Short mmCIF file of C-alpha atoms in Angstrom, two decimals:
data_model
loop_
_atom_site.label_atom_id
_atom_site.label_comp_id
_atom_site.label_asym_id
_atom_site.label_seq_id
_atom_site.Cartn_x
_atom_site.Cartn_y
_atom_site.Cartn_z
CA MET A 21 0.00 0.00 0.00
CA GLN A 22 1.42 3.37 -0.98
CA GLU A 23 2.20 5.69 1.89
CA THR A 24 0.14 8.86 2.04
CA ASP A 25 0.50 11.91 4.26
CA PHE A 26 -2.10 12.06 7.01
CA LEU A 27 -4.35 15.10 6.99
CA GLU A 28 -6.74 16.19 9.68
CA PRO A 29 -10.11 17.46 8.39
CA ASN A 30 -9.93 21.24 8.30
CA ASN A 31 -13.57 22.15 7.75
CA ILE A 32 -14.55 21.63 11.38
CA THR A 33 -13.10 23.69 14.21
CA LEU A 34 -13.65 23.06 17.90
CA ASN A 35 -15.02 26.12 19.67
CA LYS A 36 -14.12 27.25 23.12
CA VAL A 37 -16.50 26.09 25.83
CA GLY A 38 -19.64 28.19 25.74
CA MET A 39 -19.28 29.19 22.09
CA ARG A 40 -21.26 28.16 19.01
CA ASP A 41 -21.03 28.91 15.28
CA LYS A 42 -23.56 30.63 13.08
CA PHE A 43 -23.80 31.56 9.41
CA ILE A 44 -24.46 35.14 8.38
CA ILE A 45 -26.04 35.05 4.93
CA GLU A 46 -26.72 38.01 2.67
CA GLY A 47 -29.46 36.78 0.37
CA ARG A 48 -30.22 37.13 -3.32
CA HIS A 49 -26.68 36.42 -4.62
CA LYS A 50 -26.91 34.15 -7.66
CA LEU A 51 -25.11 30.79 -7.61
CA LYS A 52 -22.87 30.04 -10.57
CA GLY A 53 -20.11 27.53 -11.24
CA GLU A 54 -19.44 23.87 -10.46
CA ILE A 55 -19.74 21.91 -7.23
CA ASP A 56 -18.48 18.36 -6.63
CA ILE A 57 -20.74 16.42 -4.32
CA TRP A 58 -18.90 14.55 -1.57
CA GLY A 59 -19.42 10.94 -0.55
CA SER A 60 -22.54 9.83 1.28
CA LYS A 61 -22.47 10.39 5.03
CA ASN A 62 -25.30 7.90 5.47
CA ALA A 63 -23.35 5.25 3.54
CA SER A 64 -19.97 6.06 5.11
CA LEU A 65 -21.14 5.50 8.68
CA PRO A 66 -22.29 1.86 8.40
CA ILE A 67 -19.38 0.99 6.11
CA MET A 68 -16.95 2.41 8.66
CA ALA A 69 -18.73 0.28 11.27
CA ALA A 70 -18.49 -2.78 9.02
CA SER A 71 -14.72 -2.23 8.74
CA LEU A 72 -14.58 -3.99 12.12
CA LEU A 73 -15.02 -7.19 10.07
CA ASN A 74 -12.05 -6.40 7.81
CA SER A 75 -8.78 -7.72 9.24
CA GLY A 76 -6.37 -5.94 6.87
CA ASP A 77 -5.44 -2.36 6.06
CA LEU A 78 -8.40 -0.71 4.37
CA ILE A 79 -8.73 2.59 2.50
CA LEU A 80 -12.27 3.89 2.23
CA ASP A 81 -12.58 6.46 -0.54
CA ASN A 82 -15.13 9.28 -0.82
CA VAL A 83 -15.61 9.56 2.96
CA PRO A 84 -16.62 13.16 3.75
CA PRO A 85 -14.84 14.67 6.79
CA VAL A 86 -18.13 15.68 8.42
CA LYS A 87 -18.73 15.68 12.14
CA ASP A 88 -20.63 12.37 12.23
CA ASN A 89 -17.81 10.55 10.44
CA LEU A 90 -15.27 12.06 12.83
CA THR A 91 -17.35 10.73 15.72
CA MET A 92 -17.48 7.26 14.16
CA ALA A 93 -13.70 7.38 13.70
CA GLU A 94 -13.28 8.19 17.40
CA ILE A 95 -15.48 5.24 18.37
CA LEU A 96 -13.47 2.88 16.15
CA ARG A 97 -10.24 4.14 17.75
CA TYR A 98 -11.74 3.53 21.18
CA LEU A 99 -12.50 -0.05 20.11
CA GLY A 100 -8.86 -0.57 19.13
CA LEU A 101 -8.60 0.33 15.44
CA SER A 102 -6.30 2.90 13.87
CA VAL A 103 -8.24 5.48 11.81
CA GLU A 104 -6.53 8.24 9.84
CA PHE A 105 -8.06 10.75 7.42
CA LEU A 106 -5.97 11.06 4.26
CA GLU A 107 -5.88 13.54 1.41
CA GLY A 108 -8.79 13.40 -1.03
CA ASP A 109 -11.55 12.26 1.35
CA LYS A 110 -9.87 8.93 2.00
CA VAL A 111 -9.76 7.15 5.36
CA LEU A 112 -7.19 4.52 6.30
CA ILE A 113 -8.46 1.95 8.81
CA LYS A 114 -6.05 -0.59 10.28
CA GLY A 115 -6.04 -3.24 12.97
CA GLU A 116 -8.66 -5.40 14.64
CA PRO A 117 -11.15 -4.54 17.39
CA LYS A 118 -10.02 -5.18 20.94
CA GLY A 119 -13.25 -4.40 22.75
CA TYR A 120 -16.99 -4.78 22.28
CA ARG A 121 -18.29 -1.97 24.53
CA ALA A 122 -18.79 1.41 22.84
CA PRO A 123 -18.43 4.61 24.91
CA TYR A 124 -21.55 6.48 25.94
CA GLU A 125 -20.06 9.96 25.48
CA LEU A 126 -19.48 9.29 21.76
CA VAL A 127 -22.47 7.10 20.91
CA SER A 128 -24.83 9.61 22.50
CA ARG A 129 -23.92 12.14 19.79
CA MET A 130 -25.19 10.12 16.85
CA ARG A 131 -27.85 7.48 16.23
CA ALA A 132 -25.93 5.67 13.48
CA SER A 133 -23.38 4.52 16.05
CA PHE A 134 -25.90 1.88 17.19
CA GLU A 135 -25.07 0.09 13.94
CA LEU A 136 -21.81 -0.98 15.54
CA MET A 137 -23.78 -3.65 17.38
CA GLY A 138 -24.19 -5.88 14.30
CA PRO A 139 -20.49 -6.17 13.39
CA LEU A 140 -19.36 -6.35 17.04
CA LEU A 141 -21.87 -9.11 17.73
CA ALA A 142 -20.69 -10.99 14.65
CA TYR A 143 -17.02 -10.56 15.56
CA PHE A 144 -17.02 -11.13 19.33
CA GLY A 145 -20.33 -12.88 19.91
CA GLU A 146 -21.26 -10.01 22.21
CA ALA A 147 -21.69 -6.26 22.09
CA GLU A 148 -22.63 -3.44 24.44
CA ILE A 149 -23.91 -0.21 22.91
CA PRO A 150 -25.59 2.74 24.70
CA TYR A 151 -28.92 3.96 23.47
CA PRO A 152 -27.90 6.40 20.71
CA GLY A 153 -28.41 10.13 20.21
CA GLY A 154 -28.77 12.27 17.08
CA CYS A 155 -31.23 14.75 15.62
CA ARG A 156 -34.45 15.53 17.49
CA ILE A 157 -36.74 14.48 14.66
CA GLY A 158 -38.55 11.60 16.36
CA LEU A 159 -38.22 8.69 18.75
CA ARG A 160 -36.57 6.34 16.23
CA PRO A 161 -36.58 3.34 18.62
CA VAL A 162 -34.10 0.49 18.20
CA ASP A 163 -36.69 -2.25 18.80
CA LEU A 164 -36.44 -3.54 15.22
CA HIS A 165 -32.68 -3.91 15.59
CA ILE A 166 -33.14 -5.82 18.85
CA LYS A 167 -35.85 -8.11 17.46
CA GLY A 168 -33.57 -8.93 14.54
CA PHE A 169 -30.65 -9.84 16.80
CA GLU A 170 -32.94 -11.95 18.99
CA SER A 171 -34.13 -13.81 15.88
CA LEU A 172 -30.47 -14.57 15.12
CA GLY A 173 -30.10 -16.13 18.56
CA ALA A 174 -28.72 -13.27 20.64
CA GLU A 175 -29.86 -12.65 24.19
CA ILE A 176 -30.60 -8.98 24.81
CA THR A 177 -30.52 -7.20 28.16
CA VAL A 178 -30.42 -3.53 29.16
CA ASP A 179 -27.99 -2.48 31.87
CA LYS A 180 -27.47 1.14 32.96
CA GLY A 181 -28.49 2.55 29.59
CA PHE A 182 -26.50 0.03 27.55
CA VAL A 183 -28.10 -2.51 25.22
CA CYS A 184 -26.13 -5.71 25.79
CA ALA A 185 -26.25 -8.56 23.27
CA ARG A 186 -24.82 -12.04 23.85
CA ALA A 187 -24.65 -15.01 21.50
CA LYS A 188 -22.58 -17.55 23.41
CA LYS A 189 -23.28 -20.35 20.92
CA GLY A 190 -22.90 -18.10 17.89
CA LEU A 191 -25.48 -16.44 15.69
CA LYS A 192 -27.79 -18.59 13.59
CA GLY A 193 -29.54 -17.57 10.40
CA ALA A 194 -33.26 -16.86 10.61
CA LYS A 195 -36.21 -15.45 8.72
CA ILE A 196 -36.76 -11.90 9.94
CA HIS A 197 -39.73 -9.73 9.01
CA LEU A 198 -39.33 -6.03 9.78
CA ASP A 199 -42.52 -4.25 10.83
CA LYS A 200 -41.36 -1.33 8.70
CA PRO A 201 -38.46 -0.98 6.24
CA SER A 202 -35.98 0.48 8.71
CA VAL A 203 -32.69 1.48 7.10
CA GLY A 204 -30.71 1.15 10.31
CA ALA A 205 -32.21 -2.19 11.33
CA THR A 206 -31.72 -3.65 7.84
CA ARG A 207 -28.04 -2.69 7.85
CA ASN A 208 -27.40 -3.80 11.42
CA ILE A 209 -28.97 -7.22 10.82
CA MET A 210 -27.04 -7.61 7.55
CA MET A 211 -23.71 -7.00 9.29
CA ALA A 212 -24.51 -9.56 11.97
CA ALA A 213 -25.92 -12.16 9.57
CA VAL A 214 -22.90 -12.34 7.23
CA LEU A 215 -21.07 -14.39 9.91
CA ALA A 216 -24.10 -16.29 11.23
CA GLN A 217 -24.57 -20.02 10.68
CA GLY A 218 -26.97 -20.78 7.83
CA GLU A 219 -29.23 -18.49 5.81
CA THR A 220 -30.87 -15.28 6.92
CA ILE A 221 -33.83 -13.75 5.09
CA ILE A 222 -34.77 -10.14 5.81
CA GLU A 223 -38.33 -9.38 4.68
CA ASN A 224 -39.65 -5.82 4.28
CA ALA A 225 -36.03 -4.71 4.11
CA ALA A 226 -35.05 -1.13 3.31
CA CYS A 227 -34.13 -0.51 -0.34
CA GLU A 228 -32.14 2.72 0.07
CA PRO A 229 -28.93 3.17 -1.93
CA GLU A 230 -27.01 3.38 1.36
CA VAL A 231 -28.20 -0.14 2.23
CA VAL A 232 -27.10 -1.38 -1.19
CA ASP A 233 -23.69 0.28 -0.79
CA LEU A 234 -23.12 -1.45 2.56
CA GLY A 235 -24.19 -4.74 1.00
CA ASN A 236 -21.75 -4.26 -1.86
CA PHE A 237 -18.96 -3.52 0.63
CA LEU A 238 -19.72 -6.73 2.52
CA LYS A 239 -19.89 -8.66 -0.77
CA SER A 240 -16.46 -7.32 -1.74
CA MET A 241 -15.18 -9.12 1.37
CA GLY A 242 -16.79 -12.36 0.25
CA ALA A 243 -20.18 -12.13 1.96
CA GLU A 244 -22.96 -13.95 0.10
CA ILE A 245 -25.86 -11.51 -0.23
CA GLU A 246 -28.67 -11.40 -2.76
CA GLY A 247 -31.66 -9.12 -3.19
CA LEU A 248 -29.98 -5.80 -2.44
CA GLY A 249 -32.24 -2.93 -3.49
CA THR A 250 -35.36 -5.09 -3.07
CA SER A 251 -37.62 -5.71 -0.09
CA THR A 252 -36.23 -9.20 0.51
CA ILE A 253 -32.54 -9.76 1.23
CA TYR A 254 -30.97 -13.23 1.36
CA ILE A 255 -27.73 -13.80 3.25
CA LYS A 256 -25.74 -17.03 3.49
CA GLY A 257 -23.52 -16.81 6.53
CA LYS A 258 -19.82 -17.59 6.29
CA LYS A 259 -17.22 -18.56 8.89
CA GLU A 260 -15.04 -15.61 7.93
CA LEU A 261 -14.72 -12.78 5.44
CA GLN A 262 -11.71 -11.95 3.28
CA PRO A 263 -9.93 -8.62 3.88
CA ILE A 264 -9.94 -5.98 1.16
CA ASP A 265 -7.73 -2.90 0.87
CA TYR A 266 -9.98 -0.40 -0.99
CA TYR A 267 -13.63 0.55 -1.38
CA LYS A 268 -15.25 3.71 -2.79
CA ILE A 269 -18.47 5.03 -1.28
CA ILE A 270 -21.40 6.38 -3.30
CA PRO A 271 -22.09 10.14 -3.62
CA ASP A 272 -24.34 11.85 -1.10
CA ARG A 273 -27.79 12.08 -2.70
CA ILE A 274 -29.13 14.37 0.04
CA ALA A 275 -26.30 16.88 -0.39
CA ALA A 276 -26.86 16.70 -4.15
CA GLY A 277 -30.59 17.33 -3.72
CA THR A 278 -29.88 20.28 -1.43
CA PHE A 279 -27.71 21.98 -4.06
CA ILE A 280 -30.18 21.15 -6.85
CA ILE A 281 -33.00 22.87 -4.94
CA ALA A 282 -30.72 25.83 -4.20
CA GLY A 283 -29.82 26.08 -7.88
CA ILE A 284 -33.46 26.18 -8.93
CA MET A 285 -34.32 28.95 -6.46
CA ILE A 286 -31.24 31.17 -6.73
CA GLY A 287 -29.04 29.66 -9.45
CA LYS A 288 -27.75 31.35 -12.59
CA ASP A 289 -25.81 28.49 -14.15
CA LEU A 290 -24.91 25.80 -11.63
CA VAL A 291 -23.38 22.40 -12.43
CA ILE A 292 -23.64 19.76 -9.68
CA LYS A 293 -21.12 16.99 -10.33
CA ASN A 294 -20.35 13.53 -8.92
CA ILE A 295 -23.96 12.45 -8.43
CA GLU A 296 -26.00 9.32 -9.11
CA PRO A 297 -29.12 10.56 -10.99
CA GLU A 298 -30.89 7.24 -10.36
CA HIS A 299 -30.82 7.97 -6.62
CA LEU A 300 -32.61 11.31 -7.16
CA GLN A 301 -35.52 10.26 -9.36
CA SER A 302 -38.20 11.03 -6.77
CA LEU A 303 -36.86 14.60 -6.45
CA PHE A 304 -36.70 15.06 -10.22
CA ILE A 305 -40.30 13.86 -10.58
CA LYS A 306 -41.58 16.32 -7.97
CA LEU A 307 -39.62 19.22 -9.42
CA LYS A 308 -41.09 18.49 -12.84
CA GLU A 309 -44.58 18.44 -11.31
CA ALA A 310 -43.84 21.92 -9.92
CA GLY A 311 -43.02 23.17 -13.42
CA VAL A 312 -39.23 23.10 -13.24
CA ASN A 313 -37.81 22.78 -16.75
CA SER A 314 -34.23 24.01 -16.35
CA LEU A 315 -32.66 20.74 -15.18
CA GLN A 316 -30.24 19.11 -17.62
CA ILE A 317 -29.51 15.63 -16.29
CA ARG A 318 -26.41 13.91 -17.63
CA ASP A 319 -24.47 10.78 -16.74
CA ARG A 320 -22.95 11.96 -13.44
CA GLU A 321 -24.05 15.57 -13.20
CA VAL A 322 -26.98 17.99 -13.28
CA ARG A 323 -26.97 21.49 -14.74
CA VAL A 324 -29.40 24.03 -13.26
CA LYS A 325 -30.04 27.47 -14.76
CA GLY A 326 -32.62 28.54 -12.21
CA GLU A 327 -36.35 29.21 -12.40
CA LYS A 328 -38.38 32.34 -11.87
CA VAL A 329 -41.76 30.72 -11.26
CA TRP A 330 -42.96 27.31 -10.06
CA LYS A 331 -46.26 26.01 -8.73
CA GLY A 332 -47.41 24.30 -5.58
CA ILE A 333 -47.56 20.50 -5.40
CA GLU A 334 -48.19 17.68 -2.94
CA VAL A 335 -45.24 15.76 -1.47
CA THR A 336 -45.37 12.68 0.76
CA THR A 337 -42.16 11.38 2.28
CA MET A 338 -41.70 7.62 1.93
CA PRO A 339 -38.96 5.01 2.16
CA TYR A 340 -36.84 4.71 -0.99
CA PRO A 341 -37.65 4.93 -3.85
CA GLY A 342 -40.19 7.40 -2.48
CA PHE A 343 -39.43 11.04 -1.68
CA PRO A 344 -36.74 11.13 1.04
CA THR A 345 -37.56 12.57 4.43
CA ASP A 346 -34.04 14.06 4.50
CA LEU A 347 -35.03 16.40 1.64
CA GLN A 348 -38.40 17.37 3.10
CA PRO A 349 -37.21 20.54 4.91
CA GLN A 350 -35.34 21.79 1.82
CA MET A 351 -38.40 21.06 -0.32
CA MET A 352 -40.54 23.03 2.11
CA VAL A 353 -38.41 26.13 1.50
CA PHE A 354 -38.82 25.63 -2.26
CA LEU A 355 -42.60 25.28 -1.94
CA SER A 356 -42.81 28.32 0.36
CA LEU A 357 -42.01 30.38 -2.75
CA ALA A 358 -44.28 28.45 -5.13
CA GLN A 359 -47.39 29.89 -6.73
CA GLY A 360 -50.47 28.55 -4.97
CA THR A 361 -50.85 26.01 -2.19
CA SER A 362 -48.69 22.97 -1.43
CA LEU A 363 -49.07 20.02 0.90
CA ILE A 364 -46.31 18.02 2.58
CA VAL A 365 -47.11 14.80 4.43
CA GLU A 366 -44.31 13.44 6.63
CA THR A 367 -44.78 9.68 7.11
CA VAL A 368 -41.27 8.69 8.24
CA PHE A 369 -40.61 10.73 11.40
CA GLU A 370 -43.25 12.08 13.76
CA ASN A 371 -41.37 15.25 14.74
CA ARG A 372 -39.81 16.57 11.55
CA PHE A 373 -41.51 19.92 11.27
CA LEU A 374 -39.35 21.79 13.82
CA HIS A 375 -38.05 24.03 11.05
CA VAL A 376 -41.55 25.39 10.33
CA GLY A 377 -41.42 27.88 13.20
CA GLU A 378 -38.11 29.19 11.90
CA LEU A 379 -39.42 29.54 8.33
CA LEU A 380 -42.36 31.53 9.70
CA ARG A 381 -39.84 34.01 11.09
CA LEU A 382 -38.64 34.52 7.52
CA GLY A 383 -42.14 35.23 6.24
CA ALA A 384 -43.29 31.80 5.08
CA LYS A 385 -46.99 30.92 5.44
CA ILE A 386 -47.23 27.35 6.78
CA SER A 387 -49.75 25.64 9.04
CA ILE A 388 -49.30 22.23 10.66
CA ASP A 389 -51.89 19.55 11.39
CA GLY A 390 -50.22 16.48 12.82
CA ARG A 391 -47.87 15.16 10.16
CA THR A 392 -49.26 17.40 7.42
CA ALA A 393 -47.99 20.84 6.48
CA LEU A 394 -50.12 23.22 4.42
CA ILE A 395 -47.95 25.77 2.61
CA GLN A 396 -49.27 28.92 1.01
CA GLY A 397 -46.68 30.30 -1.38
CA VAL A 398 -45.39 33.82 -0.76
CA GLU A 399 -43.69 36.26 -3.12
CA LYS A 400 -40.49 36.48 -1.08
CA LEU A 401 -38.83 35.61 2.22
CA LYS A 402 -37.15 38.22 4.40
CA GLY A 403 -33.97 37.70 6.40
CA ALA A 404 -34.12 37.15 10.17
CA PRO A 405 -32.22 35.26 12.91
CA VAL A 406 -33.19 31.56 12.93
CA GLU A 407 -31.97 28.44 14.72
CA ALA A 408 -30.98 25.11 13.16
CA THR A 409 -32.95 22.43 15.01
CA ASP A 410 -31.48 19.40 13.24
CA LEU A 411 -29.14 18.59 10.38
CA ARG A 412 -31.53 18.83 7.42
CA ALA A 413 -33.58 21.65 8.96
CA GLY A 414 -30.34 23.59 9.23
CA ALA A 415 -29.60 23.02 5.55
CA ALA A 416 -33.12 24.19 4.70
CA LEU A 417 -32.64 27.40 6.66
CA VAL A 418 -29.42 28.05 4.77
CA LEU A 419 -31.37 27.68 1.50
CA ALA A 420 -33.98 30.09 2.83
CA GLY A 421 -31.25 32.57 3.73
CA LEU A 422 -29.74 32.33 0.26
CA VAL A 423 -33.01 33.28 -1.39
CA ALA A 424 -34.34 35.70 1.25
CA GLU A 425 -34.22 39.45 0.97
CA GLY A 426 -31.70 40.97 3.37
CA VAL A 427 -29.54 39.16 5.95
CA THR A 428 -30.27 35.86 7.69
CA GLU A 429 -28.41 34.41 10.66
CA VAL A 430 -28.52 30.61 11.08
CA LEU A 431 -27.49 29.56 14.59
CA ASP A 432 -25.97 26.27 15.80
CA VAL A 433 -24.43 25.28 12.47
CA ASP A 434 -21.56 23.51 14.26
CA GLU A 435 -24.05 21.47 16.28
CA HIS A 436 -26.15 20.37 13.32
CA ILE A 437 -25.12 21.35 9.77
CA ASP A 438 -21.49 20.28 10.25
CA ARG A 439 -22.73 16.76 10.96
CA GLY A 440 -23.55 16.19 7.29
CA TYR A 441 -22.28 19.04 5.08
CA VAL A 442 -18.62 19.63 4.20
CA ALA A 443 -17.46 23.25 4.64
CA LEU A 444 -20.86 24.43 3.42
CA GLU A 445 -20.12 28.14 3.77
CA GLU A 446 -16.90 27.80 1.76
CA LYS A 447 -18.54 25.85 -1.06
CA LEU A 448 -21.45 28.28 -1.30
CA SER A 449 -19.09 31.27 -1.27
CA THR A 450 -17.12 29.73 -4.12
CA LEU A 451 -20.37 29.63 -6.11
CA GLY A 452 -21.09 33.30 -5.49
CA ALA A 453 -23.10 33.28 -2.27
CA ASN A 454 -22.30 35.69 0.56
CA VAL A 455 -22.01 33.38 3.59
CA LYS A 456 -19.75 33.90 6.60
CA ARG A 457 -19.18 31.69 9.64
CA VAL A 458 -18.73 33.46 12.98
CA SER A 459 -18.82 32.38 16.60
CA TYR A 460 -21.31 33.55 19.21
CA GLU A 461 -21.90 32.99 22.89
CA GLU A 462 -23.84 29.83 23.69
CA GLY A 463 -27.13 30.41 25.47
CA LYS A 464 -28.08 33.47 23.44
CA LYS A 465 -31.63 33.12 22.18
CA VAL A 466 -32.62 34.12 18.69
CA SER A 467 -34.60 36.98 20.10
CA ASP A 468 -31.41 38.32 21.77
CA LEU A 469 -29.45 38.55 18.51
CA SER A 470 -29.44 41.56 16.26
CA LEU A 471 -28.44 41.69 12.61
#
């Protein structure tokens, strides 16, 4: 393996205690130029977890140096692996795990860390993982994960906030039906089942591209998996997997969708590169319904020249290949400026309208009834201080600030937006936006801040 200089990610800075970061955005600056979309955060995380099953030196390519991936790297180091970020969004992972208990202080930051249980259980026959943290968009219980592990023969107990799994006689293949197509549960069960005795069948499995990417990574190590991208996945367990030294992760479809929506609202001539158009079909369909005609979709890129007028539509979030819940807040900003009335129904998470109150501060007209949002299009948004409440809501507020009249402040970007977007202010500035990152004193309410 060729030696490469180690580089620490430079897009994330640690603030002093009591300080937070915010974006100051001067709206109405047109976006022009090219943007390369980074690798998928939601695919990187489980694949980094699955590297526990790879006994050799492994380079993962297209791993974005976002906050969630840095947290996963810290957890892997805690478990005994060496993890180094290299030039060009590559990560070098070496060694074998030495422990099966993940630390609470790291796992509590991010829900995806619970997906370490599958590979740890497969490797050691036991695992101890705290109940995870993450965005405040819903309960997102881990019961489907636990039921899957129990079906594979693991005994599950809860001790002082840790979920403890034991399989003293090894895991055994089973037929597992998920009550809903959970992405996390599908991936966690897959990682455990590849080393279980016999065949495992996962029914009502998630079909998301990030599930397929994990499956392809496991298959590259010799795992026998069929049915990826369908609702039924078949896995024949093996005694061991073969180490690999390289794997490239798919592009981030949510980041791509965020820039596509931005380009439509405030773009002049924007080219979004390194994408998988197939992964964005549900977005393209809805944009076409709204009257968007400026998209030029090519092999691995989309060109957007911007639109002046679009109409209201209905959007219902669904598991893939339906419209992704992770693009719902960004789509809400887009529809806030549509002609007429729009309807968004959120079926995936029960608490994913926290950004509505912030959009109202900018002049949007939105009313909520349970999981349904009624949006009356307005002529323009006006800048105001707003607070990022979760990762995708934060991205949506940045889009709103880009298109709003005047200046918008988006608070808590280091707490939320940095978890999934790489140096967002720098990339937007390169395209012509006026976005600055500054620090402010933690504890200040939006109402206390002046522009």
